[in-house]
Short mmCIF file of C-alpha atoms in Angstrom, two decimals:
data_model
loop_
_atom_site.label_atom_id
_atom_site.label_comp_id
_atom_site.label_asym_id
_atom_site.label_seq_id
_atom_site.Cartn_x
_atom_site.Cartn_y
_atom_site.Cartn_z
CA MET P 210 78.04 129.14 105.47
CA ALA P 211 79.78 126.98 102.88
CA THR P 212 80.80 123.50 103.97
CA SER P 213 84.28 122.13 103.39
CA PRO P 214 84.64 120.04 100.27
CA PRO P 215 85.04 116.29 100.80
CA ALA P 216 88.49 114.89 101.34
CA PRO P 217 90.14 113.75 98.13
CA ASP P 218 90.01 110.09 97.24
CA PRO P 219 93.25 108.69 98.74
CA ALA P 220 93.60 105.89 96.20
CA PRO P 221 94.64 107.90 93.10
CA LEU P 222 97.57 109.27 95.11
CA LEU P 223 98.87 105.69 95.16
CA ALA P 224 98.09 104.91 91.53
CA GLY P 225 100.59 102.96 89.50
CA PRO P 226 100.99 102.95 85.72
CA ALA P 227 97.78 102.95 83.70
CA THR P 228 96.21 99.50 83.71
CA PRO P 229 94.83 98.11 80.43
CA ARG P 230 91.09 97.50 80.46
CA ARG P 231 91.70 93.76 80.19
CA GLY P 232 93.09 93.99 83.72
CA LEU P 233 89.48 93.87 84.91
CA LEU P 234 89.30 90.20 83.94
CA PRO P 235 91.90 88.87 86.41
CA ALA P 236 90.64 91.28 89.07
CA ALA P 237 87.11 89.95 88.62
CA GLY P 238 88.55 86.44 88.83
CA VAL P 239 90.13 87.20 92.20
CA SER P 240 86.80 88.52 93.50
CA ALA P 241 84.93 85.53 92.06
CA SER P 242 87.35 83.18 93.79
CA ALA P 243 86.20 84.63 97.12
CA TYR P 244 82.61 83.83 96.14
CA LEU P 245 83.59 80.24 95.38
CA LEU P 246 85.63 79.90 98.58
CA PHE P 247 83.33 81.63 101.07
CA GLY P 248 79.91 81.67 99.44
CA LEU P 249 79.85 78.22 97.81
CA GLN P 250 82.52 76.50 99.92
CA LEU P 251 84.27 75.13 96.81
CA ALA P 252 87.88 75.19 97.95
CA GLY P 253 89.43 73.45 94.95
CA TRP P 254 87.61 75.57 92.38
CA GLY P 255 88.14 78.75 94.38
CA HIS P 256 91.87 78.31 94.84
CA GLY P 257 92.24 77.22 91.23
CA LEU P 258 90.44 80.32 89.96
CA LEU P 259 92.53 82.52 92.27
CA ALA P 260 95.79 81.05 90.95
CA LEU P 261 94.64 81.36 87.35
CA SER P 262 93.58 84.97 87.92
CA LEU P 263 96.93 85.90 89.43
CA LEU P 264 98.71 84.32 86.48
CA GLY P 265 96.45 86.29 84.12
CA ALA P 266 97.23 89.49 86.01
CA LEU P 267 100.94 88.90 85.46
CA LEU P 268 100.31 88.75 81.73
CA VAL P 269 98.56 92.15 81.92
CA SER P 270 101.08 94.09 84.01
CA ARG P 271 103.45 93.58 86.91
CA GLU P 272 101.77 96.33 88.95
CA ILE P 273 98.30 94.83 88.90
CA ALA P 274 99.80 91.39 89.51
CA LYS P 275 101.48 92.71 92.68
CA ASP P 276 98.28 94.28 93.98
CA LEU P 277 96.06 91.30 93.19
CA LEU P 278 98.63 89.02 94.80
CA LEU P 279 98.27 90.96 98.07
CA ILE P 280 94.49 90.58 97.93
CA GLY P 281 94.89 86.92 97.02
CA LEU P 282 97.18 86.33 100.00
CA GLY P 283 94.51 87.67 102.35
CA ILE P 284 91.75 85.61 100.72
CA THR P 285 93.89 82.46 100.90
CA ILE P 286 94.68 82.95 104.58
CA ILE P 287 91.01 83.43 105.43
CA SER P 288 90.14 80.28 103.51
CA THR P 289 92.34 78.15 105.76
CA THR P 290 89.63 78.05 108.44
CA SER P 291 85.86 78.26 108.64
CA VAL P 292 84.63 81.72 109.58
CA LYS P 293 81.13 80.54 110.42
CA ALA P 294 80.03 82.39 113.57
CA ASP P 295 81.17 80.48 116.68
CA VAL P 296 82.09 81.75 120.15
CA ASP P 297 83.71 78.59 121.54
CA TRP P 298 87.21 79.46 122.74
CA ASP P 299 89.04 77.36 120.15
CA ARG P 300 87.09 78.83 117.23
CA PHE P 301 87.27 82.32 118.73
CA PHE P 302 91.08 82.23 118.60
CA ALA P 303 91.33 80.30 115.29
CA ILE P 304 89.13 82.78 113.44
CA GLY P 305 90.78 85.76 115.09
CA THR P 306 94.26 84.54 114.19
CA ALA P 307 93.33 83.92 110.55
CA LEU P 308 91.76 87.37 110.22
CA LEU P 309 94.74 89.11 111.81
CA LEU P 310 97.14 87.32 109.48
CA ALA P 311 94.97 88.17 106.47
CA VAL P 312 95.65 91.85 107.16
CA ALA P 313 99.19 91.57 108.49
CA VAL P 314 100.72 89.36 105.78
CA PRO P 315 99.73 91.57 102.79
CA LEU P 316 100.86 94.62 104.76
CA LEU P 317 104.26 93.10 105.53
CA VAL P 318 104.74 91.88 101.96
CA ASP P 319 103.89 95.36 100.70
CA ARG P 320 106.38 96.99 103.09
CA LEU P 321 109.23 94.50 103.27
CA LEU P 322 109.26 92.66 99.93
CA LEU P 323 107.69 95.13 97.49
CA ARG P 324 109.25 98.14 99.28
CA ARG P 325 106.07 100.21 99.03
CA ARG P 326 103.55 101.87 101.31
CA THR P 327 100.48 101.09 99.25
CA ILE P 328 98.46 99.60 102.11
CA ARG P 329 97.86 102.32 104.68
CA PHE P 330 95.32 103.02 107.40
CA PRO P 331 94.47 106.76 107.25
CA TRP P 332 92.57 107.22 110.50
CA LEU P 333 91.89 110.93 110.01
CA SER P 334 91.57 113.01 106.86
CA GLY P 335 92.44 116.32 108.54
CA ARG P 336 88.97 117.69 107.79
CA ARG P 337 86.07 118.29 110.13
CA TRP P 338 82.99 116.18 109.58
CA ASN P 339 80.20 118.07 107.87
CA ARG P 340 76.44 117.88 108.43
CA TRP P 341 75.75 114.96 106.11
CA GLN P 342 78.48 112.92 107.78
CA TRP P 343 77.08 113.54 111.24
CA GLY P 344 73.58 112.87 109.92
CA TYR P 345 74.62 109.53 108.46
CA ILE P 346 76.23 108.46 111.73
CA ILE P 347 72.91 109.12 113.46
CA ALA P 348 70.91 107.42 110.71
CA VAL P 349 72.92 104.18 110.68
CA PRO P 350 71.82 102.77 114.08
CA VAL P 351 68.25 103.92 113.40
CA LEU P 352 68.19 102.05 110.08
CA GLY P 353 69.78 99.04 111.77
CA TRP P 354 67.12 99.12 114.49
CA LEU P 355 64.38 99.09 111.86
CA LEU P 356 65.84 96.54 109.43
CA LEU P 357 68.06 94.08 111.26
CA PRO P 358 65.56 92.40 113.63
CA PHE P 359 63.14 91.98 110.71
CA TYR P 360 65.90 90.40 108.60
CA PHE P 361 67.24 88.04 111.25
CA ILE P 362 63.86 86.86 112.53
CA THR P 363 61.83 86.57 109.33
CA SER P 364 64.64 84.89 107.38
CA GLY P 365 65.76 82.67 110.24
CA ALA P 366 69.33 83.85 109.65
CA TYR P 367 69.79 84.44 113.40
CA LEU P 368 70.06 80.64 113.72
CA ASN P 369 73.45 80.90 111.96
CA TRP P 370 74.73 82.37 115.24
CA PRO P 371 74.83 80.24 118.41
CA HIS P 372 72.12 80.54 121.04
CA ILE P 373 74.15 82.02 123.88
CA THR P 374 73.03 81.44 127.46
CA ASP P 375 75.98 82.39 129.67
CA ALA P 376 77.62 85.74 130.32
CA GLY P 377 81.12 84.66 129.26
CA ALA P 378 80.00 83.51 125.82
CA LEU P 379 77.88 86.65 125.46
CA GLY P 380 80.95 88.76 126.17
CA ARG P 381 82.98 86.85 123.57
CA PHE P 382 80.17 87.35 121.10
CA LEU P 383 80.19 91.11 121.66
CA VAL P 384 83.98 91.27 121.34
CA GLY P 385 83.87 89.07 118.24
CA VAL P 386 81.25 91.20 116.50
CA ASN P 387 83.29 94.35 117.07
CA PHE P 388 86.57 92.66 116.13
CA VAL P 389 85.18 91.36 112.84
CA GLY P 390 83.61 94.75 112.10
CA THR P 391 86.96 96.47 112.61
CA TRP P 392 88.76 93.84 110.55
CA ASP P 393 86.24 94.28 107.71
CA GLU P 394 87.34 97.88 107.24
CA LEU P 395 91.06 97.08 107.51
CA PHE P 396 90.90 94.29 104.92
CA PHE P 397 88.02 94.97 102.54
CA ILE P 398 88.37 98.76 102.42
CA CYS P 399 91.96 99.70 103.31
CA THR P 400 93.47 96.67 101.59
CA CYS P 401 91.22 95.27 98.83
CA PHE P 402 89.44 98.46 97.82
CA VAL P 403 92.51 100.69 97.93
CA LEU P 404 94.59 98.22 95.93
CA LEU P 405 91.86 97.90 93.30
CA ARG P 406 91.46 101.70 93.12
CA ARG P 407 95.04 101.97 91.94
CA HIS P 408 93.93 100.40 88.67
CA PHE P 409 90.20 100.99 88.22
CA GLY P 410 87.54 103.65 88.65
CA LEU P 411 85.56 104.03 91.85
CA TRP P 412 82.62 101.83 90.99
CA PRO P 413 84.44 98.93 89.27
CA ALA P 414 86.81 98.78 92.26
CA ASN P 415 83.93 99.13 94.70
CA LEU P 416 81.92 96.35 93.07
CA LEU P 417 84.92 94.03 93.10
CA GLN P 418 85.62 94.62 96.80
CA ALA P 419 81.91 94.25 97.61
CA ILE P 420 81.86 90.76 96.03
CA ILE P 421 84.66 89.68 98.39
CA PHE P 422 83.03 91.48 101.34
CA VAL P 423 79.57 89.95 100.82
CA SER P 424 80.98 86.46 100.16
CA PHE P 425 82.82 86.55 103.48
CA LEU P 426 79.72 87.79 105.32
CA TRP P 427 77.68 84.99 103.73
CA GLU P 428 79.94 82.34 105.29
CA LEU P 429 79.91 84.27 108.58
CA GLY P 430 76.12 83.92 108.73
CA TYR P 431 74.43 86.70 106.72
CA GLN P 432 72.57 84.24 104.49
CA GLU P 433 69.06 83.85 103.06
CA TRP P 434 68.31 87.33 101.69
CA GLY P 435 71.15 88.88 103.71
CA PRO P 436 73.09 90.07 100.61
CA LEU P 437 70.26 92.54 99.96
CA LEU P 438 71.53 94.28 103.10
CA THR P 439 75.24 93.46 103.05
CA ALA P 440 75.87 94.37 99.40
CA PRO P 441 74.58 97.98 99.71
CA PHE P 442 76.45 98.30 103.01
CA ALA P 443 79.73 97.14 101.44
CA LEU P 444 79.29 99.56 98.53
CA LEU P 445 78.43 102.43 100.87
CA GLN P 446 81.52 101.79 102.97
CA GLY P 447 83.76 101.98 99.90
CA TRP P 448 82.03 105.15 98.74
CA LEU P 449 82.23 106.73 102.21
CA PHE P 450 85.93 105.99 102.45
CA THR P 451 86.40 107.67 99.08
CA ARG P 452 84.44 110.72 100.19
CA THR P 453 85.97 111.11 103.64
CA GLY P 454 89.45 109.61 103.30
CA SER P 455 89.02 108.56 106.92
CA LEU P 456 89.22 105.01 108.27
CA LEU P 457 87.93 106.32 111.60
CA TYR P 458 84.71 107.52 110.00
CA VAL P 459 83.85 104.28 108.18
CA LEU P 460 84.84 102.31 111.26
CA ILE P 461 82.49 104.28 113.50
CA VAL P 462 79.68 103.74 110.99
CA HIS P 463 80.41 100.01 110.90
CA LEU P 464 80.66 99.53 114.66
CA LEU P 465 77.44 101.47 115.30
CA PHE P 466 75.72 99.12 112.88
CA ASP P 467 77.33 96.11 114.54
CA VAL P 468 76.02 97.11 117.97
CA ILE P 469 72.53 96.72 116.54
CA VAL P 470 73.56 93.42 114.91
CA PHE P 471 74.61 92.11 118.31
CA LEU P 472 71.43 93.28 120.04
CA ALA P 473 69.18 92.00 117.24
CA ILE P 474 70.69 88.50 117.25
CA VAL P 475 70.46 88.23 121.04
CA HIS P 476 66.86 89.48 120.83
CA ALA P 477 66.01 86.94 118.12
CA HIS P 478 67.34 84.07 120.23
CA ASN P 479 65.77 85.39 123.43
CA PRO P 480 62.43 87.13 122.64
CA GLY P 481 61.61 89.75 125.22
CA ALA P 482 65.13 89.95 126.64
CA ILE P 483 65.83 93.24 124.82
CA PRO P 484 62.43 94.93 124.46
CA ILE P 485 63.50 97.78 122.18
CA PHE P 486 62.63 96.34 118.77
CA LEU P 487 59.41 96.43 116.79
CA ILE P 488 59.38 92.73 115.95
#
């Protein structure tokens, strides 16, 4: 029996006027600013490049300038605090507040000042999931189970997360992992990726959002050779959102992966406490 075709890419429905090819330069500058801010921790250089890129976008077209400004607002808000993994109460609320504002402020500017509905959160596409979508949902935690403990333990990256010994901190860690995973999809996919797709093809837009995504995850703790895992994941999430048109789908994929992240980090800090991994 024939399967339903994939949901249409939601981004072209929001497309503005055709963007000149030179628009890629300021867009790349905005993404590179995230690398400077989160990956290299160079605040002055990062904010300077972001401002220069937004000015360059204005010289290309007003539409791309508006969209890059929204992305830049989110990046700037995130850069106001360290997002290095920490479950102490003060950092728990500081990071959470910054991440919430990084989604809310661009959304409100889009709605109230620009009078648009460019940033949206399409939970369902109206189509039933097909076999490959169900298969991928099953495959994600299996791949995470195979790869994540090996990555965290052999690279030592698990040390970028605190060694948690009490139940309260463990609960905050679990909540934090799921909160950040949800936020990733709201900001990197439904905000950055969708805004970039209004001006560029799938893969240029996907690469640009992945640079921001991976840079953030680097500061969070996915260091050493972590980008070899986080970069393909970021690209897959953008591609999956394009194929399914469903935030719910990419969010389920992400949170299933993050459950294994949580278990793998706890296992790395406490060998033998969760005896389900191969290493």
